[in-house]
Amino acid sequence: MASRQNLSHAFEIQGGDFGKAGCVSLEIKEILRDLGIDPAIVRRTAIAAYEAEMNVVMYADSATVMLRLNPQGIKIALDDKGPGIHDIELAMQEGYSTATDQMREMGFGAGMGLPNIKRNADLFELKSTIGKGTSYKIFIDLGSEEKT
Amino acid sequence: MTLSEVAKLLEAEVICGEQYLDQELEFAGASDLMSDLLAFGQPGILLLTGLANTQSVRTAEIIDAKCVVYVRGRRPSQDGLELAEKSKMPILSTKFLMYKACGLLYSRGIRVTGDR
């Protein structure tokens, strides 16, 4: 089992693979739960990771995800290769979505994903380059289980 | 109310997780939109949905739902069923429509967390 003091774990996500959408986030959740992290923090981390993972599956070609844990908190750095986000400010608004019918049939694409990452994270940084991809930096403070 | 009593109330078939139906239930949430459940679903809820793909079970697992009830006689996909069994997540299937299933649970005191 990984040490709670110093954990680092890398994952890959394949864009368009709806069959496996969410598998990485469930794995992250299991790792954190096995380490004995507070369930409320595990849940917030899992939700933020899942929303980001679904964005990759829906919009990007692929992504690498790095999960890091130190005594202060949990860091998730996700870098995708894809079209990028044209207007981050607009994309952060609840209800704004460019989802296709297939995405909506899967129960997603309501324009809630990015705002929900922000809601669950203590720090959320989103950067995007058109035609190259998007990077998500999510930080959850281990002392902040009461956020949501 | 226990999950076992929920199954009787909704005349539901227990698809998996019969051994976990002694859990007490206080809250429920209902939607076919996983985005809404991720944003507003609280831990420990019973999740009612008509969306019977793997994503509904994955979403339930992510938000720490206690049980998934498929309405309109829907049943989980094979992947969803395997995940539910691995996650010890009971899955029920009722022939009732979403509105009736929600109404029955609400009338027996099952509420929405935060009373939203």
Short mmCIF file of C-alpha atoms in Angstrom, two decimals:
data_model
loop_
_atom_site.label_atom_id
_atom_site.label_comp_id
_atom_site.label_asym_id
_atom_site.label_seq_id
_atom_site.Cartn_x
_atom_site.Cartn_y
_atom_site.Cartn_z
CA MET A 1 0.00 0.00 0.00
CA ALA A 2 1.24 3.51 -0.82
CA SER A 3 2.35 5.77 1.98
CA ARG A 4 -0.04 8.53 2.98
CA GLN A 5 2.96 10.84 3.38
CA ASN A 6 4.23 10.54 -0.15
CA LEU A 7 2.00 9.17 -2.85
CA SER A 8 2.38 9.65 -6.57
CA HIS A 9 0.40 7.77 -9.16
CA ALA A 10 -0.04 8.27 -12.92
CA PHE A 11 -3.05 7.33 -15.07
CA GLU A 12 -4.04 7.56 -18.72
CA ILE A 13 -7.47 8.46 -20.09
CA GLN A 14 -8.56 7.74 -23.66
CA GLY A 15 -10.83 10.29 -25.30
CA GLY A 16 -14.10 8.93 -26.69
CA ASP A 17 -13.96 5.72 -24.64
CA PHE A 18 -17.35 5.98 -22.95
CA GLY A 19 -17.13 2.34 -21.84
CA LYS A 20 -14.29 3.14 -19.46
CA ALA A 21 -15.36 6.68 -18.58
CA GLY A 22 -14.94 7.09 -14.84
CA CYS A 23 -12.59 4.14 -14.26
CA VAL A 24 -9.60 6.37 -13.41
CA SER A 25 -11.64 8.39 -10.90
CA LEU A 26 -12.93 5.24 -9.23
CA GLU A 27 -9.34 4.01 -8.99
CA ILE A 28 -8.28 7.31 -7.43
CA LYS A 29 -11.17 7.05 -4.98
CA GLU A 30 -10.19 3.50 -4.02
CA ILE A 31 -6.54 4.51 -3.45
CA LEU A 32 -7.51 7.43 -1.20
CA ARG A 33 -10.11 5.39 0.68
CA ASP A 34 -7.57 2.61 1.30
CA LEU A 35 -5.21 5.21 2.75
CA GLY A 36 -7.82 6.10 5.37
CA ILE A 37 -8.46 9.65 4.11
CA ASP A 38 -11.63 11.28 5.46
CA PRO A 39 -14.61 10.00 3.39
CA ALA A 40 -15.91 13.55 2.73
CA ILE A 41 -12.53 14.53 1.26
CA VAL A 42 -12.32 11.31 -0.75
CA ARG A 43 -15.79 12.01 -2.14
CA ARG A 44 -14.98 15.60 -3.12
CA THR A 45 -11.76 14.48 -4.81
CA ALA A 46 -13.54 11.68 -6.65
CA ILE A 47 -16.28 14.02 -7.92
CA ALA A 48 -13.77 16.61 -9.15
CA ALA A 49 -11.67 13.90 -10.83
CA TYR A 50 -14.75 12.29 -12.41
CA GLU A 51 -15.98 15.57 -13.89
CA ALA A 52 -12.53 16.23 -15.37
CA GLU A 53 -12.30 12.64 -16.66
CA MET A 54 -15.71 12.92 -18.33
CA ASN A 55 -14.57 16.12 -20.04
CA VAL A 56 -11.58 14.24 -21.47
CA VAL A 57 -13.76 11.35 -22.66
CA MET A 58 -16.29 13.73 -24.20
CA TYR A 59 -14.03 16.35 -25.77
CA ALA A 60 -10.33 15.40 -25.87
CA ASP A 61 -8.15 12.81 -27.61
CA SER A 62 -6.30 11.59 -24.52
CA ALA A 63 -4.98 12.74 -21.17
CA THR A 64 -2.44 11.97 -18.50
CA VAL A 65 -3.46 12.29 -14.87
CA MET A 66 -1.05 12.62 -11.97
CA LEU A 67 -2.33 12.04 -8.46
CA ARG A 68 -0.10 13.31 -5.67
CA LEU A 69 -0.67 13.27 -1.95
CA ASN A 70 1.33 15.02 0.72
CA PRO A 71 0.49 15.89 4.35
CA GLN A 72 -1.19 19.14 3.22
CA GLY A 73 -3.47 17.82 0.56
CA ILE A 74 -4.33 15.96 -2.61
CA LYS A 75 -3.19 17.27 -5.99
CA ILE A 76 -4.60 16.11 -9.29
CA ALA A 77 -2.88 17.38 -12.42
CA LEU A 78 -4.67 16.41 -15.63
CA ASP A 79 -3.24 17.39 -19.01
CA ASP A 80 -5.26 16.57 -22.08
CA LYS A 81 -4.49 16.63 -25.77
CA GLY A 82 -7.47 18.00 -27.60
CA PRO A 83 -9.19 21.02 -29.10
CA GLY A 84 -8.87 23.19 -25.99
CA ILE A 85 -11.51 25.49 -24.52
CA HIS A 86 -12.23 28.66 -26.50
CA ASP A 87 -13.66 30.73 -23.66
CA ILE A 88 -12.81 29.47 -20.17
CA GLU A 89 -14.91 32.15 -18.46
CA LEU A 90 -17.96 31.07 -20.44
CA ALA A 91 -17.24 27.36 -19.90
CA MET A 92 -17.11 27.95 -16.15
CA GLN A 93 -20.71 29.22 -16.15
CA GLU A 94 -23.31 26.68 -14.99
CA GLY A 95 -25.47 25.55 -17.88
CA TYR A 96 -23.07 26.46 -20.68
CA SER A 97 -22.36 23.36 -22.77
CA THR A 98 -21.23 22.30 -26.21
CA ALA A 99 -22.23 18.68 -25.63
CA THR A 100 -23.48 16.40 -28.37
CA ASP A 101 -26.61 14.24 -28.21
CA GLN A 102 -24.44 11.16 -27.47
CA MET A 103 -22.96 12.90 -24.42
CA ARG A 104 -26.40 13.89 -23.19
CA GLU A 105 -27.68 10.34 -23.65
CA MET A 106 -24.91 9.26 -21.28
CA GLY A 107 -26.33 11.63 -18.66
CA PHE A 108 -23.70 14.32 -19.12
CA GLY A 109 -23.24 17.57 -20.99
CA ALA A 110 -25.46 19.77 -18.85
CA GLY A 111 -22.79 22.40 -18.43
CA MET A 112 -22.24 21.52 -14.78
CA GLY A 113 -18.84 19.83 -14.95
CA LEU A 114 -16.32 22.66 -14.64
CA PRO A 115 -18.37 24.60 -12.04
CA ASN A 116 -18.69 21.37 -10.06
CA ILE A 117 -14.93 20.84 -10.07
CA LYS A 118 -14.56 24.38 -8.69
CA ARG A 119 -17.24 23.66 -6.07
CA ASN A 120 -15.49 20.55 -4.80
CA ALA A 121 -11.89 21.70 -5.03
CA ASP A 122 -10.15 24.06 -2.63
CA LEU A 123 -8.05 25.33 -5.53
CA PHE A 124 -8.84 24.83 -9.20
CA GLU A 125 -6.72 26.17 -12.04
CA LEU A 126 -7.70 25.67 -15.65
CA LYS A 127 -5.51 26.57 -18.61
CA SER A 128 -6.17 25.88 -22.23
CA THR A 129 -4.46 26.36 -25.57
CA ILE A 130 -6.66 26.16 -28.64
CA GLY A 131 -5.70 23.22 -30.83
CA LYS A 132 -3.37 21.72 -28.23
CA GLY A 133 -5.23 20.91 -25.05
CA THR A 134 -6.34 21.78 -21.55
CA SER A 135 -4.68 21.39 -18.18
CA TYR A 136 -6.56 21.02 -14.91
CA LYS A 137 -4.87 21.54 -11.56
CA ILE A 138 -7.09 20.47 -8.67
CA PHE A 139 -6.08 20.75 -5.02
CA ILE A 140 -8.04 19.42 -2.06
CA ASP A 141 -6.90 20.53 1.39
CA LEU A 142 -6.82 17.60 3.80
CA GLY A 143 -8.19 19.86 6.55
CA SER A 144 -11.25 21.06 4.63
CA GLU A 145 -13.76 18.24 4.65
CA GLU A 146 -16.67 20.62 5.46
CA LYS A 147 -16.48 22.58 2.17
CA THR A 148 -19.62 21.13 0.57
CA MET B 1 -37.05 2.77 6.35
CA THR B 2 -34.64 0.05 5.29
CA LEU B 3 -33.65 -0.67 1.69
CA SER B 4 -35.51 -3.95 2.05
CA GLU B 5 -38.69 -2.00 2.86
CA VAL B 6 -37.99 0.26 -0.12
CA ALA B 7 -37.85 -2.80 -2.37
CA LYS B 8 -41.25 -3.95 -1.07
CA LEU B 9 -42.80 -0.49 -1.37
CA LEU B 10 -41.66 -0.13 -4.97
CA GLU B 11 -42.48 -3.78 -5.76
CA ALA B 12 -38.91 -3.92 -7.02
CA GLU B 13 -36.80 -6.80 -8.19
CA VAL B 14 -33.50 -7.03 -6.35
CA ILE B 15 -30.91 -7.27 -9.12
CA CYS B 16 -27.92 -7.51 -6.79
CA GLY B 17 -26.79 -6.71 -3.25
CA GLU B 18 -29.62 -8.44 -1.39
CA GLN B 19 -27.28 -8.92 1.57
CA TYR B 20 -26.96 -5.12 1.99
CA LEU B 21 -30.67 -4.30 2.13
CA ASP B 22 -30.78 -3.98 5.92
CA GLN B 23 -29.27 -0.45 5.65
CA GLU B 24 -31.45 2.42 6.85
CA LEU B 25 -32.40 5.06 4.30
CA GLU B 26 -33.29 8.72 4.98
CA PHE B 27 -32.66 10.54 1.74
CA ALA B 28 -33.11 10.05 -1.99
CA GLY B 29 -32.34 11.84 -5.23
CA ALA B 30 -33.80 11.27 -8.68
CA SER B 31 -32.51 12.23 -12.09
CA ASP B 32 -31.53 10.87 -15.47
CA LEU B 33 -28.88 13.55 -15.59
CA MET B 34 -25.69 12.33 -13.96
CA SER B 35 -24.35 15.90 -14.01
CA ASP B 36 -27.12 16.96 -11.61
CA LEU B 37 -26.46 14.03 -9.27
CA LEU B 38 -22.75 14.85 -9.21
CA ALA B 39 -23.54 18.49 -8.40
CA PHE B 40 -26.38 18.02 -5.92
CA GLY B 41 -26.46 14.37 -4.81
CA GLN B 42 -25.51 13.91 -1.18
CA PRO B 43 -23.70 10.93 0.36
CA GLY B 44 -25.92 8.08 1.49
CA ILE B 45 -28.82 8.80 -0.87
CA LEU B 46 -30.87 6.29 -2.76
CA LEU B 47 -30.53 7.15 -6.42
CA LEU B 48 -33.55 6.74 -8.69
CA THR B 49 -32.89 6.90 -12.40
CA GLY B 50 -34.08 5.66 -15.75
CA LEU B 51 -30.55 5.82 -17.15
CA ALA B 52 -29.46 2.20 -17.03
CA ASN B 53 -25.94 2.48 -18.44
CA THR B 54 -22.66 1.82 -16.63
CA GLN B 55 -22.32 5.54 -15.94
CA SER B 56 -25.26 5.50 -13.55
CA VAL B 57 -23.51 2.94 -11.33
CA ARG B 58 -20.17 4.74 -11.62
CA THR B 59 -21.87 8.01 -10.65
CA ALA B 60 -23.60 6.32 -7.70
CA GLU B 61 -20.27 4.95 -6.53
CA ILE B 62 -18.51 8.33 -6.93
CA ILE B 63 -21.13 10.22 -4.87
CA ASP B 64 -21.33 7.49 -2.18
CA ALA B 65 -24.96 6.63 -2.94
CA LYS B 66 -26.40 3.78 -0.87
CA CYS B 67 -28.46 2.10 -3.57
CA VAL B 68 -29.58 2.52 -7.19
CA VAL B 69 -33.20 2.03 -8.21
CA TYR B 70 -33.92 1.80 -11.94
CA VAL B 71 -37.42 2.91 -12.86
CA ARG B 72 -39.65 1.86 -15.78
CA GLY B 73 -38.34 -1.71 -15.48
CA ARG B 74 -34.84 -0.76 -16.61
CA ARG B 75 -31.97 -3.06 -15.72
CA PRO B 76 -28.24 -2.35 -15.46
CA SER B 77 -25.77 -3.17 -18.21
CA GLN B 78 -23.44 -6.14 -17.59
CA ASP B 79 -20.55 -3.76 -16.82
CA GLY B 80 -22.77 -1.81 -14.46
CA LEU B 81 -23.87 -4.96 -12.70
CA GLU B 82 -20.27 -6.14 -12.25
CA LEU B 83 -19.26 -2.75 -10.84
CA ALA B 84 -22.24 -2.73 -8.47
CA GLU B 85 -21.33 -6.19 -7.17
CA LYS B 86 -17.70 -5.16 -6.69
CA SER B 87 -18.76 -1.95 -4.92
CA LYS B 88 -21.36 -3.71 -2.74
CA MET B 89 -23.99 -1.40 -4.21
CA PRO B 90 -27.52 -2.82 -4.14
CA ILE B 91 -29.42 -2.44 -7.41
CA LEU B 92 -33.21 -2.56 -7.57
CA SER B 93 -35.50 -2.42 -10.59
CA THR B 94 -39.09 -1.22 -10.31
CA LYS B 95 -41.72 -1.16 -13.03
CA PHE B 96 -43.08 2.09 -11.60
CA LEU B 97 -42.48 5.35 -13.42
CA MET B 98 -40.06 7.83 -11.83
CA TYR B 99 -42.89 10.07 -10.60
CA LYS B 100 -44.71 7.28 -8.81
CA ALA B 101 -41.54 5.81 -7.30
CA CYS B 102 -40.51 9.23 -5.97
CA GLY B 103 -44.02 9.94 -4.68
CA LEU B 104 -44.21 6.66 -2.80
CA LEU B 105 -40.82 7.21 -1.14
CA TYR B 106 -41.65 10.83 -0.27
CA SER B 107 -44.99 9.80 1.24
CA ARG B 108 -43.12 7.41 3.55
CA GLY B 109 -40.81 10.13 4.83
CA ILE B 110 -37.81 9.76 2.51
CA ARG B 111 -36.62 13.29 1.92
CA VAL B 112 -34.08 15.27 -0.09
CA THR B 113 -30.94 16.21 1.82
CA GLY B 114 -31.00 19.90 2.70
CA ASP B 115 -34.72 19.83 1.74
CA ARG B 116 -33.97 21.39 -1.64
#
